Amino acid sequence: MERSFVVKGDFCYSLGKEELITRENAYLVCINGSVEGIYETIPDRYRGLPLEDHSHKLIIPGLVDMHVHAPQFPFRGLGMDKELMDWLWSYAFPEEGKYMDPDYARDAYREFVRELRKSATTRACIFGSRHVEATEILMDLLEESGLITFVGKVNMDRNAPDYLKETSAQASVDDTRYWLEKVRNRYRRVKPILTPRFVPSCTERLLEGLKEIQADYRIPVQSHLSESPGEISFVKELCPWASFYGEIYQRYGLFGGPGCPTIMAHCVFSNEEEIALLKNNGVWVAHCPDSNMNISSGIAPIRKYLDGGLHLGLGTDIAGGSTLSLFRTMAQTIQLSKMYWRHIDPQYKALNMKEVFYMATLGGGEFWGNTGSFQKDFAFDAIVIQDDRIAGSRDRNLEERLERVIYLADDRNICAKYVAGEKLF
Ligand code: GUN
Ligand code: FE
């Protein structure tokens, strides 16, 4: 049987936002890429399977990056004195303009994919640029990497420099249909996702065209929502008819509901109506704490969303965020939630380690179905962490080891990685 084996080690995984399971010195049986079970000794019927022995190492579900911009990888760490709209014009748009050139795109995307492959991330929802050819190059490289991803060709037909903005709503729609036809059935691991950049970048005529595409192809959607004060007041000017930002995506069938799984990044300033719609439509909120701090967007009320039962995952939001590390992102999520509690509203208590671990694994993983945990029939996505290299981790219990990994681990501590039962390294 392909992708069938037994893995030995110390396992941690979530059953839900409150429940963390730890299994020390145990055997996980993987059959055809999915978890069959975790046992204290290998059941007789599985004794013939190959053994991957990671004794004394920590094994956790692969982490899920719900929001990252691949073409922004080359300038991460720059422009952190700006807010969103200025930062887009000064840094993001000029860089993304370069992806018109397929050679530039290939070189830059190769580095992005190489770094993502080494990281703790096994699945990701990725923005490309608005260019079809560069987006195909990115998808080809990701397919080869073994990671499982959604990738979007970005739509943007207004409020951007001429060298980047699409020439009309129709040109954007035509390019999107052309791209979707080209990538249809081309990949095993990479799937397309509809990617209107955000309302300031998309005319309503374009959103109308995307609505039709979504209805024809039934593909998922990703965008940005209620991220930054300047952005939100601009949206009010652009669409005075809307009583809140999310209503605009909703009008154009791009905001969750049956047949339209949707991810909205940020939701820092969502009002009660917007939160209710996010929840009713089952939209995933991608929380991106590093980005929210770097470009001074604000502090998202993540405790409120978590307790309110919204779908929640974590995003690195390169290059608003400056790191691809979801370890850092988990720690920052805890830290920022403490600032929310202390400075904004003491009724929303800070998140704990179990909750952010849930968000980085099962919370985002559910976007793919049974992913992000070691429960039976879940895809075997895993990273193996040699945490005895983190001084002080010996003789800690598994929960303490996981907590220290969240704060202290980096790529150098990852010694093996599996995606849907395939071993990447
Ligand atoms: N809103 C629209 N485009 C972007 C982007 O590239 N990064 C972030 N953080 N927000 C956006
Ligand atoms: Fe973003």
XYZ file of C-alpha atoms and ligand atoms in Angstrom:
437
model
C 0.000 0.000 0.000
C 1.358 3.381 -0.989
C 1.872 6.006 1.711
C 1.288 3.414 4.444
C 3.672 3.162 7.384
C 3.971 3.424 11.142
C 5.458 6.493 12.849
C 6.910 6.320 16.354
C 7.316 9.390 18.569
C 5.641 11.829 20.972
C 2.406 13.182 19.484
C 0.388 16.353 20.215
C -2.797 17.303 18.376
C -6.076 19.143 18.853
C -9.533 17.643 19.010
C -11.086 21.085 19.148
C -10.306 24.551 20.422
C -10.216 23.397 24.044
C -8.865 19.885 23.833
C -5.230 19.001 23.328
C -4.286 15.311 23.123
C -0.759 14.161 24.020
C 0.556 10.624 23.368
C 4.068 9.887 24.483
C 6.169 7.106 22.952
C 3.288 6.012 20.750
C 2.794 4.555 17.257
C 0.708 6.334 14.639
C -0.483 4.127 11.789
C -0.811 5.911 8.445
C -2.720 4.063 5.694
C -2.848 5.517 2.183
C -1.872 8.932 3.498
C -4.476 9.104 6.265
C -4.331 8.480 10.000
C -5.693 5.062 10.949
C -5.017 5.343 14.669
C -2.482 5.920 17.445
C -1.462 2.971 19.611
C 0.758 2.105 22.554
C 2.105 -0.920 20.684
C 1.839 -1.696 16.984
C -1.260 -3.846 16.353
C -0.377 -7.236 14.809
C -2.114 -6.448 11.539
C 0.239 -3.504 10.946
C 3.509 -5.147 11.943
C 4.553 -5.613 8.322
C 4.476 -1.870 7.587
C 7.707 0.158 7.442
C 8.557 1.999 10.673
C 9.577 5.661 10.740
C 11.291 5.897 14.077
C 11.210 9.411 15.566
C 11.505 8.303 19.178
C 11.744 11.174 21.703
C 10.853 13.758 19.077
C 7.720 15.868 19.115
C 5.299 15.167 16.244
C 2.520 17.670 15.541
C 0.115 18.213 12.630
C 1.588 20.342 9.835
C 0.787 24.025 10.310
C -1.626 25.842 8.018
C -0.949 29.325 6.619
C -4.342 30.749 5.695
C -3.015 33.974 4.163
C 0.284 34.730 2.450
C 1.351 36.819 -0.574
C 4.029 34.918 -2.530
C 5.215 37.856 -4.692
C 5.847 39.970 -1.592
C 8.460 37.570 -0.222
C 11.456 39.558 -1.602
C 10.708 42.753 0.338
C 9.598 41.424 3.719
C 10.949 43.585 6.536
C 10.763 46.782 4.481
C 8.404 49.718 4.803
C 7.347 48.946 8.337
C 7.016 52.647 9.095
C 3.941 52.854 6.863
C 0.260 52.020 7.119
C -1.528 49.717 4.698
C -2.518 52.048 1.836
C 0.838 53.879 1.735
C 2.722 50.631 2.109
C 0.852 49.106 -0.836
C 1.796 51.993 -3.119
C 5.387 52.310 -1.895
C 6.345 48.632 -1.629
C 3.764 46.000 -2.565
C 2.630 47.384 -5.934
C 6.140 48.179 -7.267
C 7.333 44.680 -6.321
C 4.268 42.921 -7.738
C 4.720 44.855 -10.993
C 7.954 42.929 -11.567
C 6.039 39.642 -11.952
C 5.084 40.710 -15.459
C 8.492 39.222 -16.306
C 8.319 35.404 -16.098
C 12.069 35.116 -15.491
C 11.881 37.422 -12.499
C 8.834 35.517 -11.254
C 10.550 32.118 -11.595
C 13.616 33.201 -9.622
C 11.641 34.920 -6.882
C 9.012 32.182 -6.545
C 11.698 29.507 -6.408
C 13.053 31.113 -3.236
C 9.612 31.539 -1.732
C 8.715 27.894 -2.358
C 12.064 26.631 -1.084
C 11.608 28.505 2.201
C 7.977 27.450 2.580
C 8.920 23.812 2.007
C 11.509 23.890 4.823
C 9.114 25.587 7.226
C 6.543 24.048 9.557
C 3.810 24.840 7.027
C 2.235 21.931 5.161
C -0.759 23.732 3.595
C -1.309 27.323 2.567
C -3.737 29.708 0.853
C -1.585 31.909 -1.326
C -2.045 35.165 -3.239
C -0.048 35.403 -6.466
C 0.064 38.614 -8.486
C -2.416 39.644 -11.180
C -0.277 37.998 -13.899
C -1.467 34.687 -15.350
C 1.916 33.415 -16.474
C 3.677 34.183 -13.190
C 0.816 32.575 -11.271
C 1.171 29.381 -13.322
C 4.907 29.362 -12.593
C 4.137 29.640 -8.884
C 1.607 26.799 -9.124
C 4.089 24.568 -11.012
C 6.758 25.142 -8.350
C 4.334 24.488 -5.514
C 3.118 21.265 -7.133
C 6.723 20.025 -7.292
C 7.330 21.012 -3.647
C 4.854 18.463 -2.273
C 2.964 21.099 -0.262
C -0.816 21.292 -0.638
C -2.024 24.771 -1.540
C -4.684 27.045 -2.947
C -3.247 29.713 -5.220
C -4.995 32.794 -6.595
C -4.333 34.990 -9.571
C -5.127 38.395 -8.080
C -7.895 40.584 -9.542
C -7.350 44.355 -9.429
C -8.782 46.822 -11.955
C -8.656 50.125 -10.055
C -6.624 52.259 -7.631
C -3.245 50.846 -8.564
C -0.443 52.080 -10.830
C -0.947 51.583 -14.572
C 1.871 49.075 -14.763
C 0.025 46.770 -12.379
C -3.682 47.432 -12.620
C -5.711 45.407 -15.108
C -6.917 47.476 -18.045
C -10.636 46.878 -17.446
C -13.065 44.708 -15.517
C -13.566 42.644 -18.666
C -9.812 42.120 -19.127
C -9.571 40.918 -15.523
C -12.497 38.529 -15.939
C -11.161 37.207 -19.257
C -7.716 36.622 -17.793
C -9.235 34.799 -14.835
C -11.284 32.471 -17.035
C -8.266 31.846 -19.267
C -6.154 31.024 -16.190
C -8.804 28.699 -14.733
C -9.030 26.786 -18.017
C -5.248 26.462 -18.218
C -4.846 25.083 -14.701
C -7.938 22.880 -14.684
C -6.937 19.295 -13.748
C -3.276 20.188 -14.141
C -2.207 19.593 -10.548
C -2.675 17.057 -7.810
C -1.791 19.321 -4.882
C -2.450 22.871 -6.069
C -5.937 24.235 -6.620
C -7.075 27.643 -7.853
C -8.871 30.090 -5.574
C -10.672 33.252 -6.690
C -8.735 36.262 -5.380
C -10.232 39.752 -5.647
C -7.474 41.743 -3.899
C -9.922 43.843 -1.815
C -12.754 46.258 -2.514
C -10.526 49.312 -3.168
C -8.846 47.322 -5.994
C -12.002 45.938 -7.647
C -14.754 47.815 -9.472
C -18.262 46.539 -8.915
C -18.340 45.541 -12.559
C -15.363 43.269 -11.872
C -16.994 41.833 -8.740
C -20.082 41.086 -10.855
C -17.890 39.161 -13.311
C -16.229 37.245 -10.478
C -19.652 36.332 -9.139
C -20.415 34.624 -12.436
C -17.078 32.839 -12.444
C -17.648 31.616 -8.895
C -21.093 30.318 -9.866
C -19.660 28.554 -12.946
C -16.613 26.979 -11.294
C -17.685 26.684 -7.660
C -14.168 27.488 -6.489
C -13.293 29.026 -3.133
C -12.599 32.709 -2.541
C -9.958 34.654 -0.584
C -9.667 38.375 0.053
C -9.051 41.065 2.685
C -11.660 42.558 5.001
C -11.785 45.442 7.503
C -8.028 45.519 8.000
C -7.062 49.149 8.500
C -8.830 52.464 9.292
C -7.661 54.195 6.082
C -8.798 51.276 3.951
C -12.205 51.146 5.622
C -12.952 54.837 5.105
C -11.902 54.504 1.454
C -14.329 51.590 1.040
C -17.118 53.749 2.495
C -16.418 56.405 -0.152
C -16.263 53.853 -2.953
C -19.445 51.970 -1.996
C -21.710 54.348 -0.080
C -24.626 51.936 -0.524
C -23.047 49.330 1.745
C -23.779 49.490 5.468
C -20.604 47.527 6.211
C -17.593 46.322 4.219
C -18.450 42.599 4.106
C -21.823 43.383 2.563
C -20.044 44.272 -0.669
C -18.512 40.815 -1.095
C -21.844 39.335 -0.019
C -23.734 41.201 -2.745
C -21.407 39.686 -5.324
C -21.590 36.101 -4.045
C -18.034 36.136 -2.742
C -18.630 35.742 0.961
C -19.044 32.103 1.943
C -22.244 30.083 2.056
C -22.942 26.804 0.233
C -20.461 26.010 -2.530
C -18.297 29.031 -1.780
C -15.748 28.361 0.980
C -14.210 31.747 1.723
C -11.270 33.154 3.664
C -11.182 36.804 4.718
C -7.878 38.056 6.070
C -7.720 40.365 9.112
C -11.248 41.417 10.208
C -9.638 43.778 12.722
C -12.532 46.265 12.684
C -15.559 44.114 11.793
C -18.780 45.431 13.347
C -21.475 43.221 14.857
C -23.370 42.877 11.585
C -20.228 41.878 9.749
C -19.296 39.344 12.437
C -22.784 37.822 12.280
C -22.514 37.456 8.502
C -19.030 35.924 8.752
C -20.432 33.399 11.180
C -23.668 32.604 9.347
C -21.830 32.119 6.068
C -19.095 29.980 7.622
C -16.362 32.320 6.369
C -12.861 31.645 7.711
C -11.137 34.587 9.364
C -7.371 34.486 8.776
C -5.751 36.234 11.740
C -2.384 37.805 10.838
C -0.892 39.317 14.006
C 2.558 40.141 12.629
C 1.067 42.125 9.766
C -1.440 43.857 12.030
C 1.432 45.114 14.179
C 3.901 45.917 11.381
C 1.628 48.151 9.358
C -0.141 49.513 12.436
C -3.527 48.121 11.440
C -4.839 47.298 14.901
C -5.636 44.378 17.198
C -8.267 41.923 16.011
C -10.738 40.662 18.634
C -9.751 37.026 18.242
C -11.110 35.869 21.617
C -14.506 37.162 20.544
C -14.328 35.264 17.237
C -13.101 32.065 18.859
C -15.768 32.056 21.569
C -18.349 33.158 19.006
C -17.742 29.982 16.986
C -16.315 31.544 13.817
C -13.973 29.524 11.607
C -10.501 30.801 12.456
C -7.013 30.181 11.147
C -3.663 31.942 11.216
C -1.887 33.745 8.396
C 1.628 35.090 8.048
C 0.511 37.720 5.496
C 3.980 38.086 4.003
C 5.040 40.890 3.512
C 2.745 42.828 5.839
C 4.008 40.078 8.115
C 7.753 39.660 7.940
C 8.113 35.947 8.734
C 6.867 32.701 7.178
C 7.076 31.090 10.624
C 3.756 29.961 12.029
C 5.559 29.284 15.321
C 6.153 33.036 15.565
C 2.589 33.684 14.426
C 1.158 31.488 17.194
C 3.230 33.258 19.846
C 2.263 36.678 18.490
C -1.406 35.673 18.536
C -1.158 35.034 22.267
C 0.822 38.218 22.866
C -1.512 40.442 20.882
C -4.584 38.954 22.553
C -3.048 40.044 25.883
C -2.769 43.601 24.610
C -6.417 43.448 23.511
C -7.436 42.286 26.982
C -5.269 44.838 28.775
C -5.781 47.904 26.585
C -9.073 47.446 24.753
C -11.568 45.246 26.544
C -10.965 43.267 29.760
C -13.998 41.063 29.072
C -12.016 39.250 26.341
C -9.354 37.234 28.075
C -6.081 36.362 26.397
C -5.719 33.234 24.280
C -3.711 30.314 25.580
C -1.302 27.892 23.961
C -3.939 25.226 23.240
C -6.151 27.734 21.483
C -3.499 29.105 19.145
C -2.242 25.589 18.416
C -5.791 24.695 17.442
C -5.999 27.742 15.165
C -2.697 26.923 13.428
C -3.651 23.269 12.835
C -7.268 22.130 12.905
C -8.817 25.618 12.706
C -7.245 26.349 9.334
C -6.943 22.697 8.290
C -10.706 22.250 8.190
C -10.729 24.434 5.100
C -9.479 21.254 3.351
C -11.834 18.899 5.228
C -10.231 16.325 7.528
C -6.896 18.065 8.006
C -4.925 19.517 10.906
C -5.242 16.764 13.503
C -4.266 13.125 14.084
C -7.839 11.958 14.502
C -8.857 8.875 12.541
C -9.223 9.455 8.780
C -7.434 12.805 8.860
C -4.771 13.424 6.214
C -1.372 12.608 7.691
C 0.241 16.050 7.542
C 2.972 16.218 10.171
C 6.186 17.831 11.228
C 8.736 16.139 13.445
C 10.530 18.477 15.830
C 13.810 17.711 17.509
C 13.077 19.785 20.577
C 15.881 18.413 22.739
C 17.991 20.955 20.870
C 16.005 23.662 22.650
C 17.905 23.823 25.915
C 15.748 22.959 28.902
C 13.235 20.766 27.054
C 14.434 17.454 28.472
C 12.233 16.029 31.232
C 9.374 18.400 30.470
C 5.939 16.930 29.839
C 4.561 16.979 26.310
C 2.344 19.985 26.850
C 5.269 22.014 28.189
C 7.445 20.874 25.294
C 4.801 22.057 22.832
C 4.481 25.411 24.557
C 8.248 25.950 24.365
C 8.262 24.937 20.698
C 5.621 27.567 19.953
C 7.817 30.273 21.452
C 11.274 28.998 20.556
C 11.345 26.617 17.578
C 12.367 27.510 14.053
C 13.023 25.607 10.814
C 16.295 24.199 12.177
C 14.375 22.138 14.697
C 12.246 20.422 12.034
C 13.783 17.089 11.096
C 11.014 15.522 9.000
C 7.868 16.640 7.240
C 4.927 14.684 5.767
C 2.043 15.958 3.649
C -0.925 13.625 3.111
C 1.422 10.744 3.921
C 4.166 11.807 1.511
C 7.517 12.430 3.104
C 9.032 15.713 1.899
C 12.230 15.308 3.931
N -5.031 44.626 1.240
C -4.977 44.630 -0.101
N -3.805 44.152 -0.547
C -3.100 43.828 0.535
C -1.807 43.276 0.714
O -1.070 42.993 -0.227
N -1.412 43.076 2.003
C -2.216 43.380 3.076
N -1.779 43.143 4.297
N -3.428 43.903 2.921
C -3.867 44.127 1.674
Fe -2.741 40.174 2.856
